[in-house]
Amino acid sequence: MRRRWAAGPVLLLVAVLSSCSSTAGSASSSGTGPRPLVASADATSTGEPTGAASAARRSTRATAAAASRCTTADLRASIPEKPTPGTSQKGIHVTFRNQSSAQCTLYGYPGAEFRSATGDRWDLVRSLGVARRPITLAPGAQAHATLTYLPTDPSDGTGNSVFSPTALVLIPPDEQTSLIVPWTLGPVLRQDAATHPGTYISALEPGS
């Protein structure tokens, strides 16, 4: 008799647990169950962001959302006007200034092409020396890409092939229209067919 009565509470407990499991499964499959927590470096042990960190994250997201991509019309490009002496390899900053009244973002490489007075074109290769990263430009702020080039002297008697640019054509990242800057830095050793030319351009970086 004692064994029969002892089985009653056990069966009742199993029934209750089975009912709870069924209810939880139903809520999860219908999409009304608890949402998973997202891991965050500024979250508390409950998965909720702390007050100051949460405000900072909201501000960062709002800034990023408000800054659209910089278009060609938003930008003004420039390079140094005077060459430095010598024919060793040189580097200059190709600068892009946000001339619009709103902030915008740049990311990646600008297209860069030399053009000569005779219509010759040289599409410059990209250097991997600078990592790509998003750059937000406030009105009036600048970003730059480093153009490394190898000048030459046509009268040096070496007979090296010469490219004489008169313009540097630049296309901002993800754009299709160009900015044209006069090239006044002299002739360049022609290596437009070389596997590793001494003239190339980097990804964009903040500042001038």
PDB file of C-alpha atoms in Angstrom:
ATOM      1  CA  MET A   1       0.000   0.000   0.000  1.00  0.00           C
ATOM      2  CA  ARG A   2       2.815   2.448   0.832  1.00  0.00           C
ATOM      3  CA  ARG A   3       4.511   1.886  -2.558  1.00  0.00           C
ATOM      4  CA  ARG A   4       1.263   2.601  -4.446  1.00  0.00           C
ATOM      5  CA  TRP A   5       0.751   5.914  -2.618  1.00  0.00           C
ATOM      6  CA  ALA A   6       4.408   6.945  -3.182  1.00  0.00           C
ATOM      7  CA  ALA A   7       3.988   6.739  -6.962  1.00  0.00           C
ATOM      8  CA  GLY A   8       1.262   9.400  -6.964  1.00  0.00           C
ATOM      9  CA  PRO A   9       3.417  12.518  -6.233  1.00  0.00           C
ATOM     10  CA  VAL A  10       6.088  11.355  -8.705  1.00  0.00           C
ATOM     11  CA  LEU A  11       3.556  11.090 -11.519  1.00  0.00           C
ATOM     12  CA  LEU A  12       2.105  14.472 -10.584  1.00  0.00           C
ATOM     13  CA  LEU A  13       5.578  16.105 -10.698  1.00  0.00           C
ATOM     14  CA  VAL A  14       6.339  14.570 -14.102  1.00  0.00           C
ATOM     15  CA  ALA A  15       3.023  15.894 -15.423  1.00  0.00           C
ATOM     16  CA  VAL A  16       3.787  19.426 -14.171  1.00  0.00           C
ATOM     17  CA  LEU A  17       7.288  19.441 -15.695  1.00  0.00           C
ATOM     18  CA  SER A  18       5.945  18.102 -18.980  1.00  0.00           C
ATOM     19  CA  SER A  19       3.345  20.856 -19.056  1.00  0.00           C
ATOM     20  CA  CYS A  20       5.988  23.570 -18.418  1.00  0.00           C
ATOM     21  CA  SER A  21       8.261  22.157 -21.142  1.00  0.00           C
ATOM     22  CA  SER A  22       5.398  22.106 -23.611  1.00  0.00           C
ATOM     23  CA  THR A  23       4.468  25.711 -22.814  1.00  0.00           C
ATOM     24  CA  ALA A  24       8.087  26.944 -23.223  1.00  0.00           C
ATOM     25  CA  GLY A  25       8.488  25.098 -26.507  1.00  0.00           C
ATOM     26  CA  SER A  26       5.303  26.611 -27.844  1.00  0.00           C
ATOM     27  CA  ALA A  27       6.393  30.153 -26.938  1.00  0.00           C
ATOM     28  CA  SER A  28       9.802  29.712 -28.559  1.00  0.00           C
ATOM     29  CA  SER A  29       8.463  28.320 -31.824  1.00  0.00           C
ATOM     30  CA  SER A  30       5.870  31.093 -32.116  1.00  0.00           C
ATOM     31  CA  GLY A  31       8.515  33.802 -31.743  1.00  0.00           C
ATOM     32  CA  THR A  32       7.190  35.133 -28.455  1.00  0.00           C
ATOM     33  CA  GLY A  33       9.933  33.624 -26.267  1.00  0.00           C
ATOM     34  CA  PRO A  34      12.863  35.599 -24.770  1.00  0.00           C
ATOM     35  CA  ARG A  35      15.320  37.057 -27.282  1.00  0.00           C
ATOM     36  CA  PRO A  36      18.984  35.977 -27.125  1.00  0.00           C
ATOM     37  CA  LEU A  37      21.413  38.476 -25.580  1.00  0.00           C
ATOM     38  CA  VAL A  38      24.010  40.030 -27.831  1.00  0.00           C
ATOM     39  CA  ALA A  39      27.532  39.985 -26.430  1.00  0.00           C
ATOM     40  CA  SER A  40      28.997  43.445 -26.002  1.00  0.00           C
ATOM     41  CA  ALA A  41      32.132  44.800 -24.391  1.00  0.00           C
ATOM     42  CA  ASP A  42      30.144  47.538 -22.680  1.00  0.00           C
ATOM     43  CA  ALA A  43      27.265  45.360 -21.433  1.00  0.00           C
ATOM     44  CA  THR A  44      26.509  44.375 -17.871  1.00  0.00           C
ATOM     45  CA  SER A  45      26.050  40.776 -16.749  1.00  0.00           C
ATOM     46  CA  THR A  46      22.346  41.021 -17.690  1.00  0.00           C
ATOM     47  CA  GLY A  47      23.187  41.838 -21.296  1.00  0.00           C
ATOM     48  CA  GLU A  48      21.955  45.451 -21.040  1.00  0.00           C
ATOM     49  CA  PRO A  49      24.400  48.305 -21.961  1.00  0.00           C
ATOM     50  CA  THR A  50      25.544  50.576 -19.177  1.00  0.00           C
ATOM     51  CA  GLY A  51      24.194  54.132 -19.257  1.00  0.00           C
ATOM     52  CA  ALA A  52      27.294  56.037 -20.450  1.00  0.00           C
ATOM     53  CA  ALA A  53      28.435  53.316 -22.843  1.00  0.00           C
ATOM     54  CA  SER A  54      24.947  52.998 -24.307  1.00  0.00           C
ATOM     55  CA  ALA A  55      24.763  56.746 -24.940  1.00  0.00           C
ATOM     56  CA  ALA A  56      28.196  56.695 -26.602  1.00  0.00           C
ATOM     57  CA  ARG A  57      27.181  53.821 -28.860  1.00  0.00           C
ATOM     58  CA  ARG A  58      23.955  55.585 -29.863  1.00  0.00           C
ATOM     59  CA  SER A  59      25.920  58.756 -30.662  1.00  0.00           C
ATOM     60  CA  THR A  60      28.453  56.828 -32.783  1.00  0.00           C
ATOM     61  CA  ARG A  61      25.698  55.032 -34.698  1.00  0.00           C
ATOM     62  CA  ALA A  62      23.835  58.290 -35.284  1.00  0.00           C
ATOM     63  CA  THR A  63      26.999  59.983 -36.585  1.00  0.00           C
ATOM     64  CA  ALA A  64      27.758  57.113 -38.954  1.00  0.00           C
ATOM     65  CA  ALA A  65      24.177  57.014 -40.200  1.00  0.00           C
ATOM     66  CA  ALA A  66      24.123  60.774 -40.804  1.00  0.00           C
ATOM     67  CA  ALA A  67      27.320  60.767 -42.896  1.00  0.00           C
ATOM     68  CA  SER A  68      26.654  59.648 -46.463  1.00  0.00           C
ATOM     69  CA  ARG A  69      29.382  58.696 -48.919  1.00  0.00           C
ATOM     70  CA  CYS A  70      31.435  61.597 -50.261  1.00  0.00           C
ATOM     71  CA  THR A  71      30.537  62.209 -53.897  1.00  0.00           C
ATOM     72  CA  THR A  72      32.815  63.805 -56.458  1.00  0.00           C
ATOM     73  CA  ALA A  73      30.816  67.029 -56.145  1.00  0.00           C
ATOM     74  CA  ASP A  74      31.524  67.106 -52.390  1.00  0.00           C
ATOM     75  CA  LEU A  75      35.293  67.068 -52.838  1.00  0.00           C
ATOM     76  CA  ARG A  76      38.139  69.234 -54.009  1.00  0.00           C
ATOM     77  CA  ALA A  77      41.454  67.562 -54.872  1.00  0.00           C
ATOM     78  CA  SER A  78      44.957  69.031 -54.760  1.00  0.00           C
ATOM     79  CA  ILE A  79      48.634  68.059 -54.936  1.00  0.00           C
ATOM     80  CA  PRO A  80      51.871  69.991 -54.295  1.00  0.00           C
ATOM     81  CA  GLU A  81      52.597  72.451 -57.094  1.00  0.00           C
ATOM     82  CA  LYS A  82      56.411  72.365 -57.099  1.00  0.00           C
ATOM     83  CA  PRO A  83      58.690  69.335 -57.479  1.00  0.00           C
ATOM     84  CA  THR A  84      61.493  68.564 -55.061  1.00  0.00           C
ATOM     85  CA  PRO A  85      64.995  68.326 -56.584  1.00  0.00           C
ATOM     86  CA  GLY A  86      66.484  65.028 -57.716  1.00  0.00           C
ATOM     87  CA  THR A  87      65.301  61.908 -59.468  1.00  0.00           C
ATOM     88  CA  SER A  88      65.012  59.569 -56.485  1.00  0.00           C
ATOM     89  CA  GLN A  89      61.609  58.048 -55.725  1.00  0.00           C
ATOM     90  CA  LYS A  90      59.295  60.578 -54.067  1.00  0.00           C
ATOM     91  CA  GLY A  91      55.971  60.599 -52.250  1.00  0.00           C
ATOM     92  CA  ILE A  92      53.320  63.305 -52.230  1.00  0.00           C
ATOM     93  CA  HIS A  93      49.924  63.630 -50.573  1.00  0.00           C
ATOM     94  CA  VAL A  94      46.942  63.717 -52.909  1.00  0.00           C
ATOM     95  CA  THR A  95      44.485  65.628 -50.752  1.00  0.00           C
ATOM     96  CA  PHE A  96      40.689  65.498 -50.826  1.00  0.00           C
ATOM     97  CA  ARG A  97      38.861  68.292 -48.977  1.00  0.00           C
ATOM     98  CA  ASN A  98      35.168  68.119 -48.116  1.00  0.00           C
ATOM     99  CA  GLN A  99      33.864  71.349 -49.614  1.00  0.00           C
ATOM    100  CA  SER A 100      30.203  70.570 -48.904  1.00  0.00           C
ATOM    101  CA  SER A 101      28.170  71.804 -45.929  1.00  0.00           C
ATOM    102  CA  ALA A 102      27.573  68.280 -44.549  1.00  0.00           C
ATOM    103  CA  GLN A 103      29.876  65.555 -43.289  1.00  0.00           C
ATOM    104  CA  CYS A 104      30.532  62.593 -45.552  1.00  0.00           C
ATOM    105  CA  THR A 105      32.629  59.426 -45.563  1.00  0.00           C
ATOM    106  CA  LEU A 106      35.455  58.052 -47.709  1.00  0.00           C
ATOM    107  CA  TYR A 107      36.680  54.462 -47.776  1.00  0.00           C
ATOM    108  CA  GLY A 108      39.322  52.747 -49.862  1.00  0.00           C
ATOM    109  CA  TYR A 109      41.385  53.845 -52.843  1.00  0.00           C
ATOM    110  CA  PRO A 110      40.908  56.726 -55.238  1.00  0.00           C
ATOM    111  CA  GLY A 111      41.285  55.917 -58.888  1.00  0.00           C
ATOM    112  CA  ALA A 112      44.397  57.663 -60.235  1.00  0.00           C
ATOM    113  CA  GLU A 113      45.508  58.124 -63.836  1.00  0.00           C
ATOM    114  CA  PHE A 114      48.252  60.156 -65.492  1.00  0.00           C
ATOM    115  CA  ARG A 115      47.375  61.862 -68.768  1.00  0.00           C
ATOM    116  CA  SER A 116      49.803  63.459 -71.173  1.00  0.00           C
ATOM    117  CA  ALA A 117      49.355  66.291 -73.667  1.00  0.00           C
ATOM    118  CA  THR A 118      49.371  63.723 -76.493  1.00  0.00           C
ATOM    119  CA  GLY A 119      46.503  61.711 -74.979  1.00  0.00           C
ATOM    120  CA  ASP A 120      48.590  58.921 -73.403  1.00  0.00           C
ATOM    121  CA  ARG A 121      47.106  57.441 -70.230  1.00  0.00           C
ATOM    122  CA  TRP A 122      48.673  55.581 -67.327  1.00  0.00           C
ATOM    123  CA  ASP A 123      46.350  53.980 -64.764  1.00  0.00           C
ATOM    124  CA  LEU A 124      48.326  53.853 -61.505  1.00  0.00           C
ATOM    125  CA  VAL A 125      48.469  50.614 -59.516  1.00  0.00           C
ATOM    126  CA  ARG A 126      47.463  50.439 -55.850  1.00  0.00           C
ATOM    127  CA  SER A 127      49.828  49.977 -52.938  1.00  0.00           C
ATOM    128  CA  LEU A 128      48.877  47.669 -50.046  1.00  0.00           C
ATOM    129  CA  GLY A 129      51.016  49.595 -47.565  1.00  0.00           C
ATOM    130  CA  VAL A 130      48.044  51.449 -46.040  1.00  0.00           C
ATOM    131  CA  ALA A 131      45.063  49.561 -44.585  1.00  0.00           C
ATOM    132  CA  ARG A 132      41.641  50.695 -45.752  1.00  0.00           C
ATOM    133  CA  ARG A 133      39.384  52.244 -43.107  1.00  0.00           C
ATOM    134  CA  PRO A 134      36.293  54.483 -43.127  1.00  0.00           C
ATOM    135  CA  ILE A 135      37.074  58.186 -42.848  1.00  0.00           C
ATOM    136  CA  THR A 136      34.378  60.678 -41.843  1.00  0.00           C
ATOM    137  CA  LEU A 137      35.036  64.192 -43.109  1.00  0.00           C
ATOM    138  CA  ALA A 138      33.387  67.170 -41.474  1.00  0.00           C
ATOM    139  CA  PRO A 139      32.867  70.209 -43.710  1.00  0.00           C
ATOM    140  CA  GLY A 140      36.322  71.570 -44.534  1.00  0.00           C
ATOM    141  CA  ALA A 141      38.162  68.456 -43.293  1.00  0.00           C
ATOM    142  CA  GLN A 142      40.658  66.550 -45.430  1.00  0.00           C
ATOM    143  CA  ALA A 143      41.858  63.044 -46.233  1.00  0.00           C
ATOM    144  CA  HIS A 144      44.816  62.044 -48.349  1.00  0.00           C
ATOM    145  CA  ALA A 145      46.275  59.218 -50.402  1.00  0.00           C
ATOM    146  CA  THR A 146      50.042  58.948 -50.840  1.00  0.00           C
ATOM    147  CA  LEU A 147      51.176  58.962 -54.451  1.00  0.00           C
ATOM    148  CA  THR A 148      54.670  57.513 -54.763  1.00  0.00           C
ATOM    149  CA  TYR A 149      56.341  58.316 -58.078  1.00  0.00           C
ATOM    150  CA  LEU A 150      59.711  57.899 -59.770  1.00  0.00           C
ATOM    151  CA  PRO A 151      60.790  61.080 -61.562  1.00  0.00           C
ATOM    152  CA  THR A 152      63.285  61.025 -64.402  1.00  0.00           C
ATOM    153  CA  ASP A 153      65.403  63.395 -66.436  1.00  0.00           C
ATOM    154  CA  PRO A 154      64.944  62.921 -70.192  1.00  0.00           C
ATOM    155  CA  SER A 155      68.335  64.539 -70.839  1.00  0.00           C
ATOM    156  CA  ASP A 156      70.354  62.266 -68.552  1.00  0.00           C
ATOM    157  CA  GLY A 157      71.593  60.179 -71.485  1.00  0.00           C
ATOM    158  CA  THR A 158      70.264  56.871 -70.149  1.00  0.00           C
ATOM    159  CA  GLY A 159      67.629  56.508 -72.823  1.00  0.00           C
ATOM    160  CA  ASN A 160      64.998  55.543 -70.247  1.00  0.00           C
ATOM    161  CA  SER A 161      61.392  55.641 -71.392  1.00  0.00           C
ATOM    162  CA  VAL A 162      59.677  58.808 -70.204  1.00  0.00           C
ATOM    163  CA  PHE A 163      56.047  59.608 -69.413  1.00  0.00           C
ATOM    164  CA  SER A 164      55.302  63.343 -69.259  1.00  0.00           C
ATOM    165  CA  PRO A 165      51.991  63.871 -67.434  1.00  0.00           C
ATOM    166  CA  THR A 166      50.157  67.137 -67.752  1.00  0.00           C
ATOM    167  CA  ALA A 167      47.247  66.077 -65.502  1.00  0.00           C
ATOM    168  CA  LEU A 168      46.407  63.683 -62.694  1.00  0.00           C
ATOM    169  CA  VAL A 169      42.863  62.351 -63.021  1.00  0.00           C
ATOM    170  CA  LEU A 170      41.315  61.229 -59.722  1.00  0.00           C
ATOM    171  CA  ILE A 171      38.083  59.347 -59.044  1.00  0.00           C
ATOM    172  CA  PRO A 172      36.889  59.211 -55.394  1.00  0.00           C
ATOM    173  CA  PRO A 173      36.019  55.726 -54.065  1.00  0.00           C
ATOM    174  CA  ASP A 174      32.733  54.299 -55.435  1.00  0.00           C
ATOM    175  CA  GLU A 175      32.260  57.282 -57.751  1.00  0.00           C
ATOM    176  CA  GLN A 176      32.262  57.436 -61.553  1.00  0.00           C
ATOM    177  CA  THR A 177      33.030  61.079 -62.260  1.00  0.00           C
ATOM    178  CA  SER A 178      36.539  62.467 -61.892  1.00  0.00           C
ATOM    179  CA  LEU A 179      38.502  65.385 -60.522  1.00  0.00           C
ATOM    180  CA  ILE A 180      41.397  66.649 -62.656  1.00  0.00           C
ATOM    181  CA  VAL A 181      44.472  68.229 -61.096  1.00  0.00           C
ATOM    182  CA  PRO A 182      47.264  69.787 -63.197  1.00  0.00           C
ATOM    183  CA  TRP A 183      50.530  67.818 -62.905  1.00  0.00           C
ATOM    184  CA  THR A 184      53.464  70.235 -62.569  1.00  0.00           C
ATOM    185  CA  LEU A 185      55.976  67.885 -60.929  1.00  0.00           C
ATOM    186  CA  GLY A 186      57.828  66.911 -64.088  1.00  0.00           C
ATOM    187  CA  PRO A 187      58.317  63.757 -66.168  1.00  0.00           C
ATOM    188  CA  VAL A 188      58.095  60.288 -64.659  1.00  0.00           C
ATOM    189  CA  LEU A 189      59.991  57.120 -65.512  1.00  0.00           C
ATOM    190  CA  ARG A 190      57.585  55.251 -67.743  1.00  0.00           C
ATOM    191  CA  GLN A 191      56.681  51.897 -66.160  1.00  0.00           C
ATOM    192  CA  ASP A 192      53.004  51.541 -67.021  1.00  0.00           C
ATOM    193  CA  ALA A 193      53.624  47.986 -68.282  1.00  0.00           C
ATOM    194  CA  ALA A 194      55.865  46.934 -65.380  1.00  0.00           C
ATOM    195  CA  THR A 195      54.837  44.244 -62.892  1.00  0.00           C
ATOM    196  CA  HIS A 196      56.166  46.301 -59.957  1.00  0.00           C
ATOM    197  CA  PRO A 197      56.327  49.932 -61.086  1.00  0.00           C
ATOM    198  CA  GLY A 198      57.949  52.603 -58.945  1.00  0.00           C
ATOM    199  CA  THR A 199      54.853  54.802 -59.257  1.00  0.00           C
ATOM    200  CA  TYR A 200      51.668  53.874 -57.371  1.00  0.00           C
ATOM    201  CA  ILE A 201      48.976  55.184 -54.998  1.00  0.00           C
ATOM    202  CA  SER A 202      47.864  54.162 -51.495  1.00  0.00           C
ATOM    203  CA  ALA A 203      44.488  53.892 -49.770  1.00  0.00           C
ATOM    204  CA  LEU A 204      43.054  56.997 -48.147  1.00  0.00           C
ATOM    205  CA  GLU A 205      44.064  58.177 -44.683  1.00  0.00           C
ATOM    206  CA  PRO A 206      42.726  60.955 -42.436  1.00  0.00           C
ATOM    207  CA  GLY A 207      44.272  64.432 -42.559  1.00  0.00           C
ATOM    208  CA  SER A 208      46.297  66.313 -45.114  1.00  0.00           C
TER     209      SER A 208
END
